[in-house]
Coordinates of N, CA, C and O in Angstrom, one line a residue:
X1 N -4.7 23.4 12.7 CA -3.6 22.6 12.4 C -3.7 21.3 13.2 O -4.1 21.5 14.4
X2 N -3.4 20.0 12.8 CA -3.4 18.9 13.7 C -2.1 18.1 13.7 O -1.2 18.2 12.8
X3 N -2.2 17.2 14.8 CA -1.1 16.4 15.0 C -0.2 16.2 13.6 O 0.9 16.7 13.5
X4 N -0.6 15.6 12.6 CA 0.6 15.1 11.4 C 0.6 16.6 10.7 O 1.6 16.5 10.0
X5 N 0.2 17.6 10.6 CA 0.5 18.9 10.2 C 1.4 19.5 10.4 O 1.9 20.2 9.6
X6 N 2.0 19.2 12.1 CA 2.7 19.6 13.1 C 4.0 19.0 12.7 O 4.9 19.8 12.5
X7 N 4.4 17.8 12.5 CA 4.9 16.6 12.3 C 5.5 17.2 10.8 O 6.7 17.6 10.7
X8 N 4.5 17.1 9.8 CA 5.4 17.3 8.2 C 5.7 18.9 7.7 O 6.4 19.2 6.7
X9 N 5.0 20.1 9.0 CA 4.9 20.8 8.0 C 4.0 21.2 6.9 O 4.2 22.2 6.2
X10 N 3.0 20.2 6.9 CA 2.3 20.7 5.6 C 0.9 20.6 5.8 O 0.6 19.7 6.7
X11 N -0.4 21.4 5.2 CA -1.3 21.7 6.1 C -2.8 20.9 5.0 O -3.3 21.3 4.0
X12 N -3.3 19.5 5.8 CA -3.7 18.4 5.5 C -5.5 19.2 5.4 O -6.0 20.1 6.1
X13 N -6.1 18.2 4.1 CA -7.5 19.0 3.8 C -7.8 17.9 4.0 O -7.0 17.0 3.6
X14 N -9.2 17.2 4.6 CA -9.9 16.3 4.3 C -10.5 16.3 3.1 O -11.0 17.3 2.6
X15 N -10.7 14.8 2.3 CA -11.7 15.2 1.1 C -13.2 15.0 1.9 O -13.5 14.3 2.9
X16 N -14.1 15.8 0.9 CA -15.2 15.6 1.0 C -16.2 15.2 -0.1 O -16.0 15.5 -1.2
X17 N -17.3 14.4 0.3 CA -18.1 14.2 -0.6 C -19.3 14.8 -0.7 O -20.0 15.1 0.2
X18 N -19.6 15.0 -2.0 CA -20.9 16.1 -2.8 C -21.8 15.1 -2.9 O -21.5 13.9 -2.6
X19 N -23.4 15.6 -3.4 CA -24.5 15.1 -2.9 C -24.6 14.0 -4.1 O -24.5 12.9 -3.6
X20 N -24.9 14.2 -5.7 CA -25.3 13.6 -6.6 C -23.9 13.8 -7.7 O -23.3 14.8 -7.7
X21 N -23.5 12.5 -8.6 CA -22.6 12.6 -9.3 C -23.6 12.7 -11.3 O -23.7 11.6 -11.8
X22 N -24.0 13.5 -11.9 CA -25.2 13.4 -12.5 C -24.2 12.7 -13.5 O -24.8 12.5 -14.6
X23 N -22.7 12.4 -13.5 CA -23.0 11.2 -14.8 C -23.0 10.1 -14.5 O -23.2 9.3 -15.4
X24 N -22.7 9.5 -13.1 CA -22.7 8.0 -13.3 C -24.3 7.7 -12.1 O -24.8 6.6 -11.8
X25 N -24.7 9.3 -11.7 CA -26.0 8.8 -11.0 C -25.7 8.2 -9.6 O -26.6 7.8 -8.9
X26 N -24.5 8.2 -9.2 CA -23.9 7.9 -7.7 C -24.6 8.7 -6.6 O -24.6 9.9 -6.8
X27 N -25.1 8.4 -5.6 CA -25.7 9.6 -4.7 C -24.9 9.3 -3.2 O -24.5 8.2 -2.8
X28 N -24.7 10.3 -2.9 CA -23.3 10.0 -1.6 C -23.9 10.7 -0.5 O -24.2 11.9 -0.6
X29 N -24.1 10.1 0.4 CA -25.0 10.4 1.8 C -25.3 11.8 2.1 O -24.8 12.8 1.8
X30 N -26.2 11.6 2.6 CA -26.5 13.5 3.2 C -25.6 14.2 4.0 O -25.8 15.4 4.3
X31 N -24.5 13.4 4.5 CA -23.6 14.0 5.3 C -22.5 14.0 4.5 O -22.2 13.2 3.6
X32 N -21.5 15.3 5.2 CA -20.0 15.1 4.5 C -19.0 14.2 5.7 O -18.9 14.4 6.9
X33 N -18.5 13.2 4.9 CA -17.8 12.0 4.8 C -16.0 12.6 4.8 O -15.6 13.1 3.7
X34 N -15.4 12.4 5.8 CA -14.1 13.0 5.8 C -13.3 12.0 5.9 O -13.5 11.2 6.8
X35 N -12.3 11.8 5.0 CA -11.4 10.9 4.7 C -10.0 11.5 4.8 O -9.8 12.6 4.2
X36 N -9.2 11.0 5.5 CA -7.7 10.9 5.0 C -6.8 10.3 4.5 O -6.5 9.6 5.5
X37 N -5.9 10.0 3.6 CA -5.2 9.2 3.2 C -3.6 9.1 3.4 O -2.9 9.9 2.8
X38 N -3.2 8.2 4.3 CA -2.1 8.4 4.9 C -1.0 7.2 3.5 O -0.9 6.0 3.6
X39 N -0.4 7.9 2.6 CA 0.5 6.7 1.5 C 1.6 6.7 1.9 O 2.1 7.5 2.7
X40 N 2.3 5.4 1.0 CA 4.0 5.6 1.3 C 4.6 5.0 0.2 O 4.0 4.0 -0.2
X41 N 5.6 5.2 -0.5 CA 6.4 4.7 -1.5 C 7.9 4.9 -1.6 O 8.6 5.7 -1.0
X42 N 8.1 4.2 -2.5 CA 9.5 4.4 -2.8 C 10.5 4.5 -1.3 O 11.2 5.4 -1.1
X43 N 10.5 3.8 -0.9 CA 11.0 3.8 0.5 C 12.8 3.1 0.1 O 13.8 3.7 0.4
X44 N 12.7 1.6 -0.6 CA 13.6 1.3 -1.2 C 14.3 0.9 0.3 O 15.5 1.2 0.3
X45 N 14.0 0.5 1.0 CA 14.6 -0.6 2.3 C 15.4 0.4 3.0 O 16.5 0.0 3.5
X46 N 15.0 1.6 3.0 CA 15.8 2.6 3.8 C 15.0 2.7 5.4 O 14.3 3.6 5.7
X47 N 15.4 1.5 6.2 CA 15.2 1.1 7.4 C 14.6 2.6 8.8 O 13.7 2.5 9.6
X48 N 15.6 3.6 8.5 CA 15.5 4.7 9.1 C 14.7 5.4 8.9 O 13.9 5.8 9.7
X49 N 14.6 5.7 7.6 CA 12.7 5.9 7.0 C 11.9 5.9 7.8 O 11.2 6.7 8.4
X50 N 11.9 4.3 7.6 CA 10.6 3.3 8.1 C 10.0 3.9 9.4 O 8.8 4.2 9.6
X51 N 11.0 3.9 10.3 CA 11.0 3.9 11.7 C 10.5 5.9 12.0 O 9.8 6.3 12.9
X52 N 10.9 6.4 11.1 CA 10.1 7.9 11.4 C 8.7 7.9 10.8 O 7.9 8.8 11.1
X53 N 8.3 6.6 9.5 CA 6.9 6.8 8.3 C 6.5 5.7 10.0 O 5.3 5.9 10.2
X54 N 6.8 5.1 10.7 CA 5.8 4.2 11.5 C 5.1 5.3 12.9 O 4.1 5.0 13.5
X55 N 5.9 6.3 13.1 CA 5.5 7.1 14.1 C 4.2 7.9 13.4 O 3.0 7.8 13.7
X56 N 4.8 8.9 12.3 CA 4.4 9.6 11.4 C 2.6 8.7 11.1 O 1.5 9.3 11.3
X57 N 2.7 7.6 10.7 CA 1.1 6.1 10.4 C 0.4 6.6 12.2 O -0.7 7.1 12.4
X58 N 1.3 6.2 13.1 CA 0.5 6.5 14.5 C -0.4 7.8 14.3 O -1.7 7.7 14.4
X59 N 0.4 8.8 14.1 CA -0.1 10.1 14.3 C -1.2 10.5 13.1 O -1.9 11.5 13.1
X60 N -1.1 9.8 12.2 CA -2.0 9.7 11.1 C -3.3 9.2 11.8 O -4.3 10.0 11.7
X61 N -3.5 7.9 12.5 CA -4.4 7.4 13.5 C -5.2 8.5 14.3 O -6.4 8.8 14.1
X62 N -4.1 9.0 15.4 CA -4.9 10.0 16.3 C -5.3 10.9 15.4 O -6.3 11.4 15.8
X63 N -4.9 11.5 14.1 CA -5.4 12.8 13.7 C -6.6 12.3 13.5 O -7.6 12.7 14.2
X64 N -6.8 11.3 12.4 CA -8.0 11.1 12.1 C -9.4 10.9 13.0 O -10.6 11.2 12.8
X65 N -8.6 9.9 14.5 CA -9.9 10.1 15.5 C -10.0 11.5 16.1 O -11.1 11.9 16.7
X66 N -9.0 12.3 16.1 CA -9.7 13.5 16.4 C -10.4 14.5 15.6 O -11.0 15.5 16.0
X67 N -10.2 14.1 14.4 CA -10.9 14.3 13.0 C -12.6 14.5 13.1 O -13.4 15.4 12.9
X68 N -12.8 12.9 13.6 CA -13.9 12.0 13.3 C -13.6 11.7 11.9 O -14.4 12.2 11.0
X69 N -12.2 10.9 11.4 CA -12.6 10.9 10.2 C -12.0 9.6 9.7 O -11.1 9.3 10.5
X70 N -12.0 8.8 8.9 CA -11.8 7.5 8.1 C -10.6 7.9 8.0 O -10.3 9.0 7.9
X71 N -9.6 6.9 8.2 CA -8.1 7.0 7.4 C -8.1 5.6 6.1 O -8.9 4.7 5.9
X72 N -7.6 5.8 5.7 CA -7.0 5.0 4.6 C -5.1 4.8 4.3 O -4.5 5.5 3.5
X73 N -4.7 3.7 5.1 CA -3.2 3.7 4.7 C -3.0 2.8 3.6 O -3.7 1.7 3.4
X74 N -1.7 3.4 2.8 CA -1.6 2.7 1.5 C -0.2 2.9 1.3 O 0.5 3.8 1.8
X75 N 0.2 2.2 0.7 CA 1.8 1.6 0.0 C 1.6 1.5 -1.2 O 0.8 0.6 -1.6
X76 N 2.4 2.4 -2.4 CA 2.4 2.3 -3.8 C 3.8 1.4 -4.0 O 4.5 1.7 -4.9
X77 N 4.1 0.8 -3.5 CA 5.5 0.1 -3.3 C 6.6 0.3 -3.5 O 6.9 1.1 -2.5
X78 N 7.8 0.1 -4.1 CA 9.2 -0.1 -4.1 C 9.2 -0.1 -2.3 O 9.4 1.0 -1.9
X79 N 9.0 -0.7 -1.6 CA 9.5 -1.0 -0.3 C 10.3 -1.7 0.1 O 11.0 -1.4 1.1
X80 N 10.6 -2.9 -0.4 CA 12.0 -3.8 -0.6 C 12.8 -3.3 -1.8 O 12.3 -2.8 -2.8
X81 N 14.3 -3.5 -1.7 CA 15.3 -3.2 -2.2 C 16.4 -3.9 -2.1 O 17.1 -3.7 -1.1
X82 N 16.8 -5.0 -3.3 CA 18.0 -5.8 -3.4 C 17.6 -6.9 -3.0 O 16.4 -7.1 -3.0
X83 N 18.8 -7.9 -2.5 CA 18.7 -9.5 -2.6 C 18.5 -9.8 -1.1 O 18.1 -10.8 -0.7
X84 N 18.9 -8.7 -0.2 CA 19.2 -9.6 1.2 C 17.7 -9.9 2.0 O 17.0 -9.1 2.6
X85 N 17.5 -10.9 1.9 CA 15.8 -11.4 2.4 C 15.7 -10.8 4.0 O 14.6 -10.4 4.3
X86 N 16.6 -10.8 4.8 CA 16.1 -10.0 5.9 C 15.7 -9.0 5.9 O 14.7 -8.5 6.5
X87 N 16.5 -8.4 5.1 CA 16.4 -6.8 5.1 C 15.4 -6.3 4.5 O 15.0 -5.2 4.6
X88 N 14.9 -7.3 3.9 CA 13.2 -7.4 2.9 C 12.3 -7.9 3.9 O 11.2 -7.3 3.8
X89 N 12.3 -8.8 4.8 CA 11.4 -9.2 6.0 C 11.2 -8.1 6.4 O 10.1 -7.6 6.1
X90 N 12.1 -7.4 7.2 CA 12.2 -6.5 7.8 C 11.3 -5.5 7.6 O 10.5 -5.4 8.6
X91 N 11.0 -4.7 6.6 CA 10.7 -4.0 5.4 C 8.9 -4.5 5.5 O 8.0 -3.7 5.9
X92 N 8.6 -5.7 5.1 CA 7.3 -6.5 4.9 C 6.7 -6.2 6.8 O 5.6 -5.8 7.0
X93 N 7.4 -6.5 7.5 CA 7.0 -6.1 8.6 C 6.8 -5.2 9.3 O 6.1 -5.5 10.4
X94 N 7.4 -3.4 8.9 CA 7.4 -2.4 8.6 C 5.7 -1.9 8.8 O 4.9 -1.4 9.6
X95 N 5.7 -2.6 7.2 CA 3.8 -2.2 6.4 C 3.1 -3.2 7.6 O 1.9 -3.0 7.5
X96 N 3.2 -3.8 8.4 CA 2.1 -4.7 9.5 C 2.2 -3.5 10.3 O 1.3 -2.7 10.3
X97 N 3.3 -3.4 11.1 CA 3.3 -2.3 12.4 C 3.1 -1.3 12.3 O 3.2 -0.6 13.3
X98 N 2.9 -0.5 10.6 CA 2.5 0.5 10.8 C 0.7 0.5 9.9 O 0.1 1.5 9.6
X99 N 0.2 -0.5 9.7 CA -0.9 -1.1 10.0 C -1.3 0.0 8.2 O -2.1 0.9 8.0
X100 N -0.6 -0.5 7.5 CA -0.9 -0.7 6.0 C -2.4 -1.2 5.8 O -2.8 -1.7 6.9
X101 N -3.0 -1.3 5.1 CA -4.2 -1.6 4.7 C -4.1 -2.4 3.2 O -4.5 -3.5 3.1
X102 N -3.5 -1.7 2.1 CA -3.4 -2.2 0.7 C -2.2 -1.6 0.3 O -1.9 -0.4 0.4
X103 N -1.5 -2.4 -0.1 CA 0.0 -2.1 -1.2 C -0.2 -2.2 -2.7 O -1.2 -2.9 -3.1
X104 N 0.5 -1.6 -3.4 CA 0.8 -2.3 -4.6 C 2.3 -2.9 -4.6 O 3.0 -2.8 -3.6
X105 N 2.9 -3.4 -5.7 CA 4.2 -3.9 -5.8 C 4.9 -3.5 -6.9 O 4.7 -4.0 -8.0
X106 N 5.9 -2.2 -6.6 CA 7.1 -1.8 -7.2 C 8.0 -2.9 -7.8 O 8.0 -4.0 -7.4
X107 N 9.1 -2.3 -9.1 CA 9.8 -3.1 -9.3 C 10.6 -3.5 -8.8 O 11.3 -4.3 -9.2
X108 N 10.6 -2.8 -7.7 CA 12.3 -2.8 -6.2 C 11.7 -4.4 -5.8 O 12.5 -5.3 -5.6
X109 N 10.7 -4.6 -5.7 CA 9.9 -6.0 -4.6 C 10.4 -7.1 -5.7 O 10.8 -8.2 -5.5
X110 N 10.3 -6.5 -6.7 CA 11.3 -7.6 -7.9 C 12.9 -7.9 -8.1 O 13.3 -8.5 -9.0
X111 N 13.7 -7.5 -7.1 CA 14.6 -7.1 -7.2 C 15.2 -9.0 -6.7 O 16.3 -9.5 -7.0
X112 N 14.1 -9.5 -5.9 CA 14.5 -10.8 -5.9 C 13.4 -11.6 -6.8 O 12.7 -11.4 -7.8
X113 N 13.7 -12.6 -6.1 CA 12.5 -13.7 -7.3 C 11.5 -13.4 -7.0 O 11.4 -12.8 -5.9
X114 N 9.7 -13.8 -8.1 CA 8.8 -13.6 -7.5 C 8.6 -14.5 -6.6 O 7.6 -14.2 -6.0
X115 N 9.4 -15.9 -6.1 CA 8.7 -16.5 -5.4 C 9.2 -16.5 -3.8 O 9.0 -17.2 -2.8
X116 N 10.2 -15.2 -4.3 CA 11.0 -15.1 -2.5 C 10.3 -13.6 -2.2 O 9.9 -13.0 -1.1
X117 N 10.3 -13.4 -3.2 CA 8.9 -11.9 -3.1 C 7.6 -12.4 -2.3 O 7.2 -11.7 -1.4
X118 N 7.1 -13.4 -2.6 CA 5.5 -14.7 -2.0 C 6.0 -15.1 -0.9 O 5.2 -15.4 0.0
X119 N 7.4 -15.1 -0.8 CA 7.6 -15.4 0.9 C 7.4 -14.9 1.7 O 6.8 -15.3 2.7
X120 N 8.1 -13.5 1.6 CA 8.3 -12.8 2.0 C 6.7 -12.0 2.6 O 6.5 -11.4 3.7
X121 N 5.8 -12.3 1.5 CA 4.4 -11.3 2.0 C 3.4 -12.3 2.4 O 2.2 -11.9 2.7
X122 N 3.8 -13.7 2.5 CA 2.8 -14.2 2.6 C 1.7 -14.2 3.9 O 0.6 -14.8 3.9
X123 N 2.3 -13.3 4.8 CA 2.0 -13.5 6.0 C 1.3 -12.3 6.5 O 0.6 -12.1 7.5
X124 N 1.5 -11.2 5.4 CA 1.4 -9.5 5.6 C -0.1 -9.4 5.6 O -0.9 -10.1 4.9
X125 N -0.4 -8.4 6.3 CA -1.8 -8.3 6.9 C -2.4 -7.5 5.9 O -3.6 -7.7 5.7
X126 N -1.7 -6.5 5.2 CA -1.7 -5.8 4.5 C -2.8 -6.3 2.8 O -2.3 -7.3 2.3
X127 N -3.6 -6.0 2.3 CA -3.8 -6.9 0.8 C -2.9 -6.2 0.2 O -2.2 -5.2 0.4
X128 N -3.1 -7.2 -0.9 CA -1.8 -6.9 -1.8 C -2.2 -6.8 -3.0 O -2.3 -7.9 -3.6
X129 N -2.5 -5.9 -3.6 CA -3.1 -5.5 -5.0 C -2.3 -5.5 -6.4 O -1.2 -5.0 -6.7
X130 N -3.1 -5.9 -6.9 CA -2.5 -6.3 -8.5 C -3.7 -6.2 -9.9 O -3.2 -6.3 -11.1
X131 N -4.4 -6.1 -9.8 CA -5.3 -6.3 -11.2 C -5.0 -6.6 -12.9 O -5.6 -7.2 -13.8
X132 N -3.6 -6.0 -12.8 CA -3.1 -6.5 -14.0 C -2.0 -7.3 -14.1 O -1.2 -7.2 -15.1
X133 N -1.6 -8.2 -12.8 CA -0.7 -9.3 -13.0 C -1.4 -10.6 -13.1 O -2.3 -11.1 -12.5
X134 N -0.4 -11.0 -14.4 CA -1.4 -12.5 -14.5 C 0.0 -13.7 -14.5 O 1.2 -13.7 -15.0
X135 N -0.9 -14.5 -13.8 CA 0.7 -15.6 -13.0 C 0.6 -16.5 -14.2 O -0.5 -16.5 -14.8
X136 N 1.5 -17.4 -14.4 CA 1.5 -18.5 -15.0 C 0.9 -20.1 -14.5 O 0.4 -21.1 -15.0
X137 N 1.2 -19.8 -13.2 CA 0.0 -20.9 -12.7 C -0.4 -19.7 -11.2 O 0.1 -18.6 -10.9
X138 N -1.5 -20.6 -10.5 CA -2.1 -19.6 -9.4 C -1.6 -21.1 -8.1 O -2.4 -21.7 -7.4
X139 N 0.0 -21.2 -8.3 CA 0.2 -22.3 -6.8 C 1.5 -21.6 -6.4 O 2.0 -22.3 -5.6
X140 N 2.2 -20.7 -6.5 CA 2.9 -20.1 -6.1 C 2.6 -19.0 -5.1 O 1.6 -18.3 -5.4
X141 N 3.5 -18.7 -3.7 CA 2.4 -18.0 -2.9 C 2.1 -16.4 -3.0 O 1.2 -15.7 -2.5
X142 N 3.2 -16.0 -3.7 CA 2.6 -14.4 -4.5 C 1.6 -14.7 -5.2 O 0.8 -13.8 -5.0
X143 N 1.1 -15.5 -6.0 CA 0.0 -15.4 -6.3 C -1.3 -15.7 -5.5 O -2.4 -15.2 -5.5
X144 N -0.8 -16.9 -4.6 CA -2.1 -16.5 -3.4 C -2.5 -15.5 -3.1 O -3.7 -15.1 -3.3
X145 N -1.1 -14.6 -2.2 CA -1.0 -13.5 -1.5 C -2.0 -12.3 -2.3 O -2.6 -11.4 -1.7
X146 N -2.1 -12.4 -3.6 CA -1.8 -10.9 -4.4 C -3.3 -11.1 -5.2 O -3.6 -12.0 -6.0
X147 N -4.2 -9.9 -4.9 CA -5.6 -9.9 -5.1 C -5.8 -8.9 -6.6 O -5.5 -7.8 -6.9
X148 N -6.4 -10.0 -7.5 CA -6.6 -9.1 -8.8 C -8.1 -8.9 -9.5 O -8.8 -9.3 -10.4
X149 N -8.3 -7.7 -8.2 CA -9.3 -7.6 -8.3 C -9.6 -6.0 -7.1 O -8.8 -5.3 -6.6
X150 N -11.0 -5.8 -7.1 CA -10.7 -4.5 -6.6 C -11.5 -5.0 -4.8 O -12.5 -5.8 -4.7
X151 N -10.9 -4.4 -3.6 CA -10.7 -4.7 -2.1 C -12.1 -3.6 -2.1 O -12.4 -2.8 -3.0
X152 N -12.8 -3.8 -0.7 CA -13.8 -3.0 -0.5 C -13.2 -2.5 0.7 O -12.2 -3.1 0.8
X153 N -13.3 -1.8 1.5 CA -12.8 -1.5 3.2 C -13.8 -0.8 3.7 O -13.9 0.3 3.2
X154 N -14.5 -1.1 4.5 CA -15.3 -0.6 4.9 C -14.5 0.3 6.3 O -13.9 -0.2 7.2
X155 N -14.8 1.4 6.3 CA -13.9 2.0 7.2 C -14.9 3.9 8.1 O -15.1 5.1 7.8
X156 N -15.2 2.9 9.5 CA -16.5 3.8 9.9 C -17.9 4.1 8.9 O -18.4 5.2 8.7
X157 N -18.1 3.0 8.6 CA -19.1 2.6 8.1 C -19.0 3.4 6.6 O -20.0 3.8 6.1
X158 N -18.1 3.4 6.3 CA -18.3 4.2 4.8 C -17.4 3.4 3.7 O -16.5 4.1 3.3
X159 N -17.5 2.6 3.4 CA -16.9 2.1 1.8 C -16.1 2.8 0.8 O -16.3 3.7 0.1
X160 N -15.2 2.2 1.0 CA -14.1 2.6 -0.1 C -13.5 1.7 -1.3 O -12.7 1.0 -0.8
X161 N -13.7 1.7 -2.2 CA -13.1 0.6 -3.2 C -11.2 1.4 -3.5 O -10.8 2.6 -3.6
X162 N -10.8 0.0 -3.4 CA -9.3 0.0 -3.8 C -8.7 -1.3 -4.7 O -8.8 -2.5 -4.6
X163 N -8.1 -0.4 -5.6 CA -7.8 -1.2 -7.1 C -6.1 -1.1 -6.9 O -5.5 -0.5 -6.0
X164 N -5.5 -1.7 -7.9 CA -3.9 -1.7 -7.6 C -3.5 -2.1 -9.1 O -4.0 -3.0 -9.7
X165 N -2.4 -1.3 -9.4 CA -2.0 -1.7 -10.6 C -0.6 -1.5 -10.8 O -0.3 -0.3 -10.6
X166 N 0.7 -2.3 -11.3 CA 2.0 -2.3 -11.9 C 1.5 -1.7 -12.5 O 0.3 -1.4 -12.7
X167 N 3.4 -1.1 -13.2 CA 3.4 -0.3 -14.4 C 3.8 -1.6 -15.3 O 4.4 -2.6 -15.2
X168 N 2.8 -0.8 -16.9 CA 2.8 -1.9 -17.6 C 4.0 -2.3 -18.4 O 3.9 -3.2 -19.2
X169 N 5.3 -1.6 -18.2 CA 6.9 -1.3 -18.2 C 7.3 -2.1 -17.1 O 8.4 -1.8 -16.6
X170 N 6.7 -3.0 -16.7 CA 7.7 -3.7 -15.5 C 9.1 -4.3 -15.6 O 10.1 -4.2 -15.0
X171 N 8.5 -5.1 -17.1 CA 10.0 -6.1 -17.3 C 11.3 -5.3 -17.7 O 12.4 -5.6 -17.4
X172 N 10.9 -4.4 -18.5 CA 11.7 -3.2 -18.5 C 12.6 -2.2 -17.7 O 13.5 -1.4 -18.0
X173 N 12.0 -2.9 -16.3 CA 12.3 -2.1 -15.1 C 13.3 -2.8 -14.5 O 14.0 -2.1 -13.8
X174 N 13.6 -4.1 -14.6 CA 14.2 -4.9 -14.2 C 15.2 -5.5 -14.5 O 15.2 -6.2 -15.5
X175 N 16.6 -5.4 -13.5 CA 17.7 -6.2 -14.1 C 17.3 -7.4 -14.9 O 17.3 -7.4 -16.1
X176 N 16.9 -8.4 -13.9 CA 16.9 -9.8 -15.1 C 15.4 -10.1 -14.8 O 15.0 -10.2 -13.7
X177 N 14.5 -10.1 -16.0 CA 13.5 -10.8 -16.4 C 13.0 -12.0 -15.8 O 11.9 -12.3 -15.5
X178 N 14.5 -13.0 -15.6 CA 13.6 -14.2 -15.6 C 13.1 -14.3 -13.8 O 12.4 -15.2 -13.4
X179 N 13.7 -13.3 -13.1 CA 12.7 -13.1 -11.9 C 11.6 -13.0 -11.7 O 11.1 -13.2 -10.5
X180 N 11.0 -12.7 -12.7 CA 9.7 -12.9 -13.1 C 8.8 -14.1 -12.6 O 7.7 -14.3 -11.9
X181 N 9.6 -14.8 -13.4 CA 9.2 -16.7 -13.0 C 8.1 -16.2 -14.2 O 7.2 -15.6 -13.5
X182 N 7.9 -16.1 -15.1 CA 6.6 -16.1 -16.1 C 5.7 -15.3 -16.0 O 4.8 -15.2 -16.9
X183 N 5.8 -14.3 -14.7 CA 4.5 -13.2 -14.4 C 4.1 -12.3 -15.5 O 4.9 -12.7 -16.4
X184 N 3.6 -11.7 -15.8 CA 3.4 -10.7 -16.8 C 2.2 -9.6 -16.5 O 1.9 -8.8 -17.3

């Protein structure tokens, strides 16, 4: 059992990787490659959360160097919730200190505009994944921010591809549409 085991309760399997994949012909090193995946979601700006998932991200850290093994932290989003922009800074600052790697973006992060949403991340160390949002122009800074395309990470020398995708129900998801500003 190790440190975040101890912590959640629940008893964590590294994945491993097999030798030859015979349909796509992939061959994955001679050694087994141990990975963890430390995610978070749906948090919805519940501040107290945050502050037990940032200890919880630490201990994710030490497990894995005592592991010997790759981590991977990730955010499937709803992390912001409602209009109040601090409470959404707050939140975007959150995913830095507990040293996020890739998010995607829930409909909660829509809950303001998309371009106070671009404020808000513009600074986040975090990438910010999207593959199937297409902006109406690319000068707005969510769309700087927001990579539509797939991230490599190279993490203890071992490669990982990471992709990010909304649900294709977004607008649906959302009090008012035209928060949007044109995204789709």
């Amino acid at each position: 059992m190790n440190v975040l085991d101890n912590i959640t309760g629940i008893k964590t399997q590294p994945i491993s990787s097999s030798q030859t994949n015979a349909s796509t012909g992939f061959k994955a090193p001679n050694s087994t490659v141990k990975t963890s995946i430390f995610n978070i979601n749906d948090l919805h700006g519940q501040i107290p959360k945050m502050e037990r998932l940032t200890t919880a991200a630490k201990h994710a850290e030490l497990n894995a160097k005592q592991d010997n093994s790759s981590l991977l932290k990730l955010c499937m989003g709803d992390t912001f919730i409602g209009s109040d922009y601090n409470k959404n800074l707050v939140c975007s600052k959150f995913l830095d200190i507990s040293g996020i790697d890739a998010e995607t973006l829930g409909n909660h992060e829509f809950d303001i505009t998309a371009s106070i949403c671009g404020d808000l991340l513009k600074n986040s160390k975090a990438k910010i994944l999207g593959m199937n949002i297409n902006f109406p122009d690319n000068k707005s800074a969510l769309s700087q921010k927001v990579l539509r395309s797939a991230v490599i990470k190279d993490e203890n020398g071992n490669n990982y591809g990471l992709i990010g995708l909304q649900p294709s129900d977004m607008e649906s998801r959302l009090k008012d549409k035209k928060i949007l500003e044109g995204i789709t």
